[in-house]
Amino acid sequence: MTYDFKSIEPKWQKIWDEKKAFSAVDGSEKKKFYGLIEFPYPSGAGMHVGHIKAYSGLEVISRKRRMEGYNVLFPIGFDAFGLPTENYAIKTGIHPRKVTDMNIAKFTSQLRRVGFSFDWDRVVDTTDEDYYKWTQWIFLKMFENGLVFRDTALVNYCPSCKVVLSNEDSQGGKCDICHSDIIQKSKDVWYLRITKYADRLLSGLDEVDYLPNIKQQQINWIGKSTGAFVNFTLAGIDEKLRIYTTRPDTLFGVTFMVMAPEHPIIEKYKDRIKNIDAVEAYKAECAKKTEFERTQLVKDKTGVRLDGICAVNPVNGKEIPIYIADYVMMGYGTGAIMAVPAHDQRDYDFAKTFGIDIIEVIKGGDITKEAYTEDGEMVNSGFLNGMTNKKDSIAKMLEYLEEKGIGEAGVQYKMKDWAFNRQRYWGEPIPIVHCPHCGMVPVPYDELPLRLPDMQNFEPGQNGESPLAKVETFVNCKCPKCGGDAKRETDTMPQWAGSSWYFLRYIDPHNENALADPEKLKYWMPVDWYNGGMEHVTRHMIYSRFWHKFLYDIGVVPCDEPYAKRTAQGLILGPDGEKMSKSKGNVVDPNDVVDEYGADVLRTYVLFMGDYTSAAPWSESSVRGCKRFIERVWGMLFMTKGKGSTEKLESAFHKTVKKVSSDIEQMKFNTAIAAMMSLTNDIYENGSLTTDELGIFVRLLCPFAPHICEELWERLGGKGLCSLAPWPVYDESKTKDDTVTIAVQICGKLRDTVQAPADSDQATVEALAKASEKIAKAIDGKQIVKEIYVKNKIFNIVVK
RNA sequence: GCAGGUAUGGCGGAAUUGGCAGACGCGCCGGUCUUAGGAACCGGUGGGCAACCAUGCAGGUUCGACCCCUGUUACCUGCACCA
């Protein structure tokens, strides 16, 4: 009688596979549903239960959609290029191709044991040549359209990984992969001009249904600010010093200027700068600092005055000193600022350190103590004096600047262009040839894919050049344009490249002539529901939205935004409440759970353990609770009767169908499961149920625990697969009880409850309430001021 | 510092969005079966003998507040010398 999951689960997995039960159908007349989960990076450690939770959400929704009659695309793939695999290859001497294949095989077997309803004919592997051919194709299209450029720049460089990192990958001055300190290094860098799409990435958020915190993070990341560019002049030199400010109305309060140490004007006028030695020394000092040090020493302002040149304030003609200081970044705005110490705390700290004048232009604070950054009346500001509204004073100043031709309104973004090359082997080769005559020449489209050469030693070079630079047969080539001797680019793309468009390939994974067929794209796109981790909300999602918008612009995809809806699951913490990690030894392997309790129990537990979107610790004993539930469901098979059930149980069924249906849509899986547990308790209390009722129950539970449900469905004589059987419907009228319990309150405090027919009017309930001994006692001798009746809920008597 | 969020039994968490706080599960207590059980099953379980007291803390609005408002504390997540 005990449920034998060890034989029943593999049985159904095999049947689903043979029948291709979960294949998405191209060219179907049915309504489509495209559910997308973030494809995993196949690491050597295999999956942990966090992956299972991440996929189980849309697994349940996709399964429900199929039962509701949708044509469902629910695919899986592997984001397999990347450093960990390459580092493992360096350490062990096993080729990354082999490592990747082994890891993918391991992940696949783990996923299959859990019984996910993926369409296994559409598996995508970003390291497959037939896949990265199209990643390179998109890159060339971007190159063609002016979205790719190369520049020598100070970049985030990880000395440990020996690789250039994008801004996104080096947050907080730490390498995202190995967590070493990042240093700034001058290098040739490939950039993708994502900033060109900044405004559209921002405005596109209005059209999509993302969780509010996801939207907010993207908004912050793009970091749009509105302000003005102002051209200062250098005294006695015909040269402009351009700055960006959000408060042009404080121009009268400018007492000095600050430039980033790397600002090109220093080099241009080094002959005029009398203390050039000190300036160079300071520059050298800054270059040595890691990003971490540069941002940590917030309070201690350092800098050097440029002796010999000074700036002229365009609104009042005053000459003001210029400093270089590392609190101004070359990468934001123009790399130079006008300093208004009275109303900016950083400028204030700097002015105090260097003994510079502080002029108040906004009244309201005490500038002898700190900068005043709030609103107030404008003073010492010429034509702005007396204005009290920030908006108006900014507008008036902008008008003045534009009239005089010394500045204009402008916007800035925190988002920077995307540093796109890595000096590594295990990535997509950048399909560009460097020709001494023709410059950068794209590899012709018909030569794609540009394959990674087979090689053995993946150690990067000491100066951070790619391992590919050592392969002469790869490097030396003919220029596709002039036919002369040329050299290939040896850097590869970052890991984010392959994941920027994978959801398009799922739609037509074996297409040899296009990244996907336009008709199929038109049918399946956009992704209806995308679920993943919060950690990918800024990087992966912004990158892929950018690529998708570009593909839309060149007519490859049919919609501007790739994801109609985005949600995020919470982490599973270790039993100790800490984040699961190998070093802490608190990782739970899904295989162990399947071995001991079965896939259905694992699936049920990861969704029952708490609110889907928040983090919750793993609890072995709670897993056992789900095991008991599954066993009790199995036990129902021996409780079936042909005849009708009690009205009470029938009503409980209708209520549960309603609740589970709506809870799933809101990802409230924990309460959906709780409702089915409650119904189970009701069934056991009742002692029996009809076979029809059991049929309803197993279809409701099927998205969560499909194996046991298939088995019960078969034994009940259900038609076809339970997984494809129609989703149960409920009768609204039967979800309502005939009698309801009404709480009777005195002055808002519960005093008694009464049973009343549903939808009773106030008089009926009032009579019932007053018939209660407790109520009669409570109101005895008191004056009734007011009576409030909420139908089917409460009756409140207010007494004095 | 900026932005967003959270706070409910011993634990994970519910609460139809202003209407009986603690659903469901774990744990715990008691029982049944057993040579035994860290197995299974059944029953009980916020605190207090009680009146009553309980949703981080202090107020407010309301007939009625976990829910709305004001203030406050703690924690989490993201960004951060962004001009």
Short mmCIF file of N, CA, C and O in Angstrom, two decimals, chain A residues 649-744:
data_model
loop_
_atom_site.label_atom_id
_atom_site.label_comp_id
_atom_site.label_asym_id
_atom_site.label_seq_id
_atom_site.Cartn_x
_atom_site.Cartn_y
_atom_site.Cartn_z
N LEU A 649 -18.13 18.09 1.51
CA LEU A 649 -16.91 17.74 0.81
C LEU A 649 -16.93 18.29 -0.62
O LEU A 649 -15.94 18.79 -1.13
N GLU A 650 -18.10 18.21 -1.23
CA GLU A 650 -18.24 18.73 -2.59
C GLU A 650 -17.88 20.21 -2.63
O GLU A 650 -17.14 20.67 -3.50
N SER A 651 -18.41 20.93 -1.66
CA SER A 651 -18.12 22.36 -1.57
C SER A 651 -16.62 22.60 -1.35
O SER A 651 -16.03 23.49 -1.95
N ALA A 652 -16.02 21.77 -0.51
CA ALA A 652 -14.58 21.91 -0.25
C ALA A 652 -13.79 21.73 -1.54
O ALA A 652 -12.80 22.43 -1.78
N PHE A 653 -14.22 20.81 -2.38
CA PHE A 653 -13.56 20.61 -3.66
C PHE A 653 -13.63 21.86 -4.53
O PHE A 653 -12.63 22.31 -5.08
N HIS A 654 -14.84 22.42 -4.64
CA HIS A 654 -14.98 23.61 -5.48
C HIS A 654 -14.13 24.77 -4.96
O HIS A 654 -13.50 25.48 -5.73
N LYS A 655 -14.13 24.93 -3.65
CA LYS A 655 -13.31 26.00 -3.06
C LYS A 655 -11.83 25.79 -3.36
O LYS A 655 -11.09 26.73 -3.64
N THR A 656 -11.39 24.53 -3.24
CA THR A 656 -9.98 24.26 -3.43
C THR A 656 -9.57 24.47 -4.89
O THR A 656 -8.50 25.04 -5.16
N VAL A 657 -10.42 24.03 -5.81
CA VAL A 657 -10.11 24.25 -7.23
C VAL A 657 -9.95 25.75 -7.49
O VAL A 657 -9.01 26.19 -8.14
N LYS A 658 -10.86 26.52 -6.92
CA LYS A 658 -10.80 27.96 -7.11
C LYS A 658 -9.50 28.55 -6.54
O LYS A 658 -8.80 29.31 -7.20
N LYS A 659 -9.20 28.15 -5.31
CA LYS A 659 -8.02 28.72 -4.65
C LYS A 659 -6.73 28.32 -5.34
O LYS A 659 -5.85 29.16 -5.58
N VAL A 660 -6.60 27.03 -5.66
CA VAL A 660 -5.36 26.57 -6.29
C VAL A 660 -5.18 27.25 -7.65
O VAL A 660 -4.09 27.71 -7.99
N SER A 661 -6.28 27.37 -8.40
CA SER A 661 -6.20 28.01 -9.73
C SER A 661 -5.68 29.44 -9.62
O SER A 661 -4.82 29.86 -10.38
N SER A 662 -6.22 30.19 -8.67
CA SER A 662 -5.80 31.60 -8.60
C SER A 662 -4.46 31.76 -7.90
O SER A 662 -3.66 32.62 -8.26
N ASP A 663 -4.17 30.92 -6.93
CA ASP A 663 -2.87 31.01 -6.24
C ASP A 663 -1.71 30.75 -7.18
O ASP A 663 -0.67 31.40 -7.10
N ILE A 664 -1.86 29.77 -8.07
CA ILE A 664 -0.77 29.45 -9.00
C ILE A 664 -0.45 30.68 -9.85
O ILE A 664 0.73 31.01 -10.05
N GLU A 665 -1.48 31.37 -10.30
CA GLU A 665 -1.25 32.54 -11.17
C GLU A 665 -0.46 33.62 -10.44
O GLU A 665 0.26 34.39 -11.06
N GLN A 666 -0.62 33.68 -9.13
CA GLN A 666 0.10 34.70 -8.35
C GLN A 666 1.38 34.16 -7.74
O GLN A 666 1.98 34.79 -6.89
N MET A 667 1.79 32.97 -8.17
CA MET A 667 2.97 32.30 -7.64
C MET A 667 2.88 32.07 -6.13
O MET A 667 3.89 32.00 -5.44
N LYS A 668 1.64 31.98 -5.62
CA LYS A 668 1.48 31.68 -4.20
C LYS A 668 1.36 30.17 -4.05
O LYS A 668 0.33 29.64 -3.62
N PHE A 669 2.44 29.49 -4.43
CA PHE A 669 2.43 28.04 -4.46
C PHE A 669 2.27 27.45 -3.06
O PHE A 669 1.67 26.40 -2.89
N ASN A 670 2.83 28.13 -2.07
CA ASN A 670 2.75 27.59 -0.70
C ASN A 670 1.32 27.50 -0.20
O ASN A 670 0.93 26.50 0.40
N THR A 671 0.50 28.51 -0.53
CA THR A 671 -0.89 28.44 -0.06
C THR A 671 -1.72 27.52 -0.94
O THR A 671 -2.68 26.92 -0.47
N ALA A 672 -1.32 27.37 -2.21
CA ALA A 672 -2.02 26.42 -3.08
C ALA A 672 -1.84 25.01 -2.52
O ALA A 672 -2.80 24.24 -2.41
N ILE A 673 -0.61 24.68 -2.14
CA ILE A 673 -0.34 23.35 -1.57
C ILE A 673 -1.05 23.20 -0.23
O ILE A 673 -1.64 22.16 0.06
N ALA A 674 -1.02 24.26 0.57
CA ALA A 674 -1.71 24.22 1.87
C ALA A 674 -3.19 23.92 1.68
O ALA A 674 -3.78 23.15 2.45
N ALA A 675 -3.78 24.50 0.63
CA ALA A 675 -5.21 24.27 0.37
C ALA A 675 -5.45 22.81 0.03
O ALA A 675 -6.45 22.22 0.46
N MET A 676 -4.54 22.22 -0.74
CA MET A 676 -4.71 20.80 -1.09
C MET A 676 -4.47 19.89 0.12
O MET A 676 -5.11 18.85 0.25
N MET A 677 -3.59 20.32 1.02
CA MET A 677 -3.40 19.56 2.27
C MET A 677 -4.67 19.62 3.12
O MET A 677 -5.08 18.62 3.70
N SER A 678 -5.27 20.81 3.17
CA SER A 678 -6.51 20.97 3.93
C SER A 678 -7.61 20.08 3.36
O SER A 678 -8.34 19.43 4.11
N LEU A 679 -7.69 20.07 2.03
CA LEU A 679 -8.71 19.25 1.38
C LEU A 679 -8.46 17.77 1.70
O LEU A 679 -9.39 17.02 1.96
N THR A 680 -7.19 17.41 1.73
CA THR A 680 -6.82 16.04 2.09
C THR A 680 -7.32 15.71 3.50
O THR A 680 -7.90 14.65 3.74
N ASN A 681 -7.12 16.66 4.41
CA ASN A 681 -7.61 16.45 5.78
C ASN A 681 -9.13 16.27 5.78
O ASN A 681 -9.65 15.40 6.49
N ASP A 682 -9.83 17.08 4.98
CA ASP A 682 -11.28 16.96 4.89
C ASP A 682 -11.70 15.60 4.36
O ASP A 682 -12.65 15.00 4.84
N ILE A 683 -10.97 15.14 3.33
CA ILE A 683 -11.29 13.84 2.72
C ILE A 683 -11.10 12.72 3.74
O ILE A 683 -11.94 11.85 3.88
N TYR A 684 -10.01 12.78 4.49
CA TYR A 684 -9.76 11.74 5.50
C TYR A 684 -10.80 11.79 6.60
O TYR A 684 -11.22 10.76 7.12
N GLU A 685 -11.22 13.01 6.94
CA GLU A 685 -12.24 13.16 7.97
C GLU A 685 -13.56 12.57 7.47
O GLU A 685 -14.29 11.93 8.21
N ASN A 686 -13.83 12.80 6.19
CA ASN A 686 -15.04 12.29 5.57
C ASN A 686 -14.98 10.77 5.41
O ASN A 686 -16.02 10.10 5.40
N GLY A 687 -13.80 10.22 5.29
CA GLY A 687 -13.63 8.78 5.20
C GLY A 687 -13.70 8.20 3.81
O GLY A 687 -13.31 7.06 3.59
N SER A 688 -14.21 8.96 2.86
CA SER A 688 -14.28 8.46 1.49
C SER A 688 -14.44 9.61 0.51
O SER A 688 -14.74 10.73 0.92
N LEU A 689 -14.22 9.30 -0.77
CA LEU A 689 -14.50 10.28 -1.82
C LEU A 689 -14.86 9.52 -3.08
O LEU A 689 -14.60 8.32 -3.19
N THR A 690 -15.47 10.21 -4.03
CA THR A 690 -15.85 9.52 -5.26
C THR A 690 -14.65 9.46 -6.19
O THR A 690 -13.68 10.21 -6.02
N THR A 691 -14.72 8.54 -7.17
CA THR A 691 -13.61 8.46 -8.12
C THR A 691 -13.50 9.75 -8.92
O THR A 691 -12.40 10.18 -9.26
N ASP A 692 -14.64 10.37 -9.23
CA ASP A 692 -14.60 11.66 -9.94
C ASP A 692 -13.83 12.70 -9.12
O ASP A 692 -13.05 13.48 -9.66
N GLU A 693 -14.11 12.69 -7.83
CA GLU A 693 -13.43 13.66 -6.97
C GLU A 693 -11.92 13.41 -6.93
O GLU A 693 -11.12 14.34 -6.99
N LEU A 694 -11.55 12.15 -6.86
CA LEU A 694 -10.12 11.85 -6.87
C LEU A 694 -9.50 12.29 -8.21
O LEU A 694 -8.38 12.78 -8.27
N GLY A 695 -10.29 12.14 -9.26
CA GLY A 695 -9.83 12.61 -10.58
C GLY A 695 -9.58 14.10 -10.59
O GLY A 695 -8.61 14.59 -11.20
N ILE A 696 -10.43 14.84 -9.92
CA ILE A 696 -10.22 16.29 -9.82
C ILE A 696 -8.96 16.57 -9.00
O ILE A 696 -8.12 17.37 -9.37
N PHE A 697 -8.86 15.85 -7.89
CA PHE A 697 -7.72 16.09 -6.99
C PHE A 697 -6.39 15.86 -7.70
O PHE A 697 -5.48 16.68 -7.62
N VAL A 698 -6.27 14.77 -8.42
CA VAL A 698 -4.97 14.48 -9.04
C VAL A 698 -4.64 15.47 -10.16
O VAL A 698 -3.48 15.79 -10.38
N ARG A 699 -5.67 15.97 -10.83
CA ARG A 699 -5.38 16.97 -11.87
C ARG A 699 -4.91 18.29 -11.24
O ARG A 699 -4.07 18.99 -11.78
N LEU A 700 -5.49 18.62 -10.08
CA LEU A 700 -5.08 19.84 -9.37
C LEU A 700 -3.64 19.74 -8.89
O LEU A 700 -2.88 20.70 -8.92
N LEU A 701 -3.29 18.56 -8.41
CA LEU A 701 -1.97 18.36 -7.83
C LEU A 701 -0.91 18.08 -8.90
O LEU A 701 0.28 18.24 -8.66
N CYS A 702 -1.36 17.69 -10.08
CA CYS A 702 -0.45 17.22 -11.12
C CYS A 702 0.70 18.19 -11.45
O CYS A 702 1.84 17.75 -11.58
N PRO A 703 0.48 19.49 -11.56
CA PRO A 703 1.62 20.37 -11.87
C PRO A 703 2.70 20.32 -10.80
O PRO A 703 3.88 20.55 -11.08
N PHE A 704 2.32 20.02 -9.56
CA PHE A 704 3.27 20.00 -8.46
C PHE A 704 3.93 18.63 -8.34
O PHE A 704 5.14 18.54 -8.21
N ALA A 705 3.12 17.60 -8.32
CA ALA A 705 3.61 16.23 -8.11
C ALA A 705 3.09 15.34 -9.22
O ALA A 705 2.18 14.53 -9.02
N PRO A 706 3.66 15.46 -10.40
CA PRO A 706 3.05 14.82 -11.57
C PRO A 706 3.15 13.30 -11.60
O PRO A 706 2.27 12.65 -12.16
N HIS A 707 4.19 12.72 -10.98
CA HIS A 707 4.36 11.27 -11.12
C HIS A 707 3.24 10.51 -10.42
O HIS A 707 2.59 9.65 -11.02
N ILE A 708 3.02 10.84 -9.17
CA ILE A 708 1.97 10.13 -8.42
C ILE A 708 0.61 10.38 -9.05
O ILE A 708 -0.26 9.50 -9.08
N CYS A 709 0.43 11.58 -9.59
CA CYS A 709 -0.86 11.92 -10.18
C CYS A 709 -1.13 11.12 -11.45
O CYS A 709 -2.24 10.66 -11.68
N GLU A 710 -0.07 10.95 -12.26
CA GLU A 710 -0.22 10.10 -13.46
C GLU A 710 -0.61 8.68 -13.06
O GLU A 710 -1.49 8.07 -13.67
N GLU A 711 0.06 8.16 -12.04
CA GLU A 711 -0.20 6.79 -11.62
C GLU A 711 -1.64 6.63 -11.13
O GLU A 711 -2.33 5.68 -11.49
N LEU A 712 -2.07 7.59 -10.30
CA LEU A 712 -3.45 7.52 -9.79
C LEU A 712 -4.45 7.69 -10.93
O LEU A 712 -5.47 6.99 -10.98
N TRP A 713 -4.16 8.61 -11.82
CA TRP A 713 -5.03 8.88 -12.98
C TRP A 713 -5.21 7.60 -13.81
O TRP A 713 -6.31 7.25 -14.21
N GLU A 714 -4.08 6.91 -14.01
CA GLU A 714 -4.14 5.67 -14.78
C GLU A 714 -4.99 4.63 -14.06
O GLU A 714 -5.85 3.98 -14.66
N ARG A 715 -4.75 4.51 -12.76
CA ARG A 715 -5.50 3.49 -12.00
C ARG A 715 -6.98 3.81 -11.90
O ARG A 715 -7.81 2.94 -11.71
N LEU A 716 -7.31 5.09 -12.01
CA LEU A 716 -8.71 5.50 -12.00
C LEU A 716 -9.37 5.30 -13.36
O LEU A 716 -10.57 5.48 -13.51
N GLY A 717 -8.54 4.99 -14.34
CA GLY A 717 -9.07 4.82 -15.69
C GLY A 717 -9.21 6.11 -16.44
O GLY A 717 -10.02 6.23 -17.36
N GLY A 718 -8.42 7.12 -16.07
CA GLY A 718 -8.46 8.41 -16.77
C GLY A 718 -7.98 8.28 -18.21
O GLY A 718 -7.15 7.43 -18.51
N LYS A 719 -8.51 9.15 -19.06
CA LYS A 719 -8.13 9.12 -20.47
C LYS A 719 -6.80 9.85 -20.68
O LYS A 719 -6.61 10.96 -20.20
N GLY A 720 -5.90 9.23 -21.43
CA GLY A 720 -4.64 9.87 -21.79
C GLY A 720 -3.78 10.15 -20.57
O GLY A 720 -3.91 9.51 -19.52
N LEU A 721 -2.90 11.12 -20.72
CA LEU A 721 -2.01 11.49 -19.62
C LEU A 721 -2.71 12.50 -18.71
O LEU A 721 -3.38 13.42 -19.19
N CYS A 722 -2.49 12.33 -17.43
CA CYS A 722 -3.02 13.31 -16.47
C CYS A 722 -2.42 14.68 -16.77
O CYS A 722 -3.08 15.70 -16.67
N SER A 723 -1.13 14.70 -17.16
CA SER A 723 -0.43 15.96 -17.43
C SER A 723 -1.07 16.76 -18.55
O SER A 723 -0.82 17.94 -18.68
N LEU A 724 -1.85 16.10 -19.38
CA LEU A 724 -2.49 16.79 -20.50
C LEU A 724 -4.01 16.78 -20.39
O LEU A 724 -4.71 17.20 -21.31
N ALA A 725 -4.50 16.29 -19.26
CA ALA A 725 -5.96 16.26 -19.04
C ALA A 725 -6.45 17.68 -18.75
O ALA A 725 -5.67 18.54 -18.36
N PRO A 726 -7.72 17.93 -18.96
CA PRO A 726 -8.23 19.29 -18.77
C PRO A 726 -8.13 19.76 -17.32
O PRO A 726 -8.41 18.98 -16.40
N TRP A 727 -7.74 20.99 -17.14
CA TRP A 727 -7.65 21.59 -15.81
C TRP A 727 -9.05 21.65 -15.21
O TRP A 727 -9.99 22.03 -15.89
N PRO A 728 -9.20 21.26 -13.92
CA PRO A 728 -10.53 21.21 -13.31
C PRO A 728 -11.17 22.61 -13.25
O PRO A 728 -10.48 23.61 -13.08
N VAL A 729 -12.48 22.61 -13.39
CA VAL A 729 -13.22 23.87 -13.28
C VAL A 729 -14.08 23.81 -12.02
O VAL A 729 -14.38 22.74 -11.52
N TYR A 730 -14.44 24.96 -11.53
CA TYR A 730 -15.26 24.98 -10.32
C TYR A 730 -16.55 25.75 -10.61
O TYR A 730 -16.63 26.53 -11.56
N ASP A 731 -17.53 25.50 -9.77
CA ASP A 731 -18.81 26.18 -9.88
C ASP A 731 -18.86 27.21 -8.76
O ASP A 731 -18.86 26.86 -7.59
N GLU A 732 -18.86 28.48 -9.14
CA GLU A 732 -18.80 29.56 -8.16
C GLU A 732 -19.88 29.40 -7.07
O GLU A 732 -19.61 29.59 -5.89
N SER A 733 -21.07 29.01 -7.51
CA SER A 733 -22.17 28.92 -6.53
C SER A 733 -21.88 27.84 -5.49
O SER A 733 -22.33 27.93 -4.35
N LYS A 734 -21.10 26.82 -5.89
CA LYS A 734 -20.82 25.75 -4.93
C LYS A 734 -19.64 26.05 -4.02
O LYS A 734 -19.31 25.27 -3.13
N THR A 735 -18.99 27.18 -4.25
CA THR A 735 -17.92 27.57 -3.33
C THR A 735 -18.50 28.32 -2.14
O THR A 735 -17.80 28.62 -1.19
N LYS A 736 -19.79 28.62 -2.23
CA LYS A 736 -20.44 29.36 -1.14
C LYS A 736 -21.11 28.39 -0.19
O LYS A 736 -21.80 27.46 -0.62
N ASP A 737 -20.95 28.63 1.10
CA ASP A 737 -21.59 27.78 2.10
C ASP A 737 -23.04 28.21 2.29
O ASP A 737 -23.39 29.37 2.10
N ASP A 738 -23.90 27.25 2.70
CA ASP A 738 -25.30 27.57 2.97
C ASP A 738 -25.45 28.32 4.28
O ASP A 738 -26.24 29.24 4.41
N THR A 739 -24.67 27.90 5.26
CA THR A 739 -24.69 28.64 6.52
C THR A 739 -23.29 29.19 6.77
O THR A 739 -22.29 28.56 6.43
N VAL A 740 -23.26 30.37 7.33
CA VAL A 740 -21.97 30.98 7.62
C VAL A 740 -21.86 31.28 9.11
O VAL A 740 -22.88 31.46 9.79
N THR A 741 -20.65 31.35 9.59
CA THR A 741 -20.41 31.72 10.97
C THR A 741 -20.17 33.22 11.01
O THR A 741 -19.31 33.73 10.30
N ILE A 742 -20.96 33.89 11.80
CA ILE A 742 -20.81 35.34 11.88
C ILE A 742 -20.28 35.72 13.25
O ILE A 742 -20.78 35.27 14.28
N ALA A 743 -19.25 36.53 13.24
CA ALA A 743 -18.66 36.98 14.49
C ALA A 743 -19.51 38.11 15.05
O ALA A 743 -19.87 39.04 14.33
N VAL A 744 -19.85 38.00 16.32
CA VAL A 744 -20.62 39.07 16.94
C VAL A 744 -19.70 39.83 17.88
O VAL A 744 -19.07 39.24 18.77
#
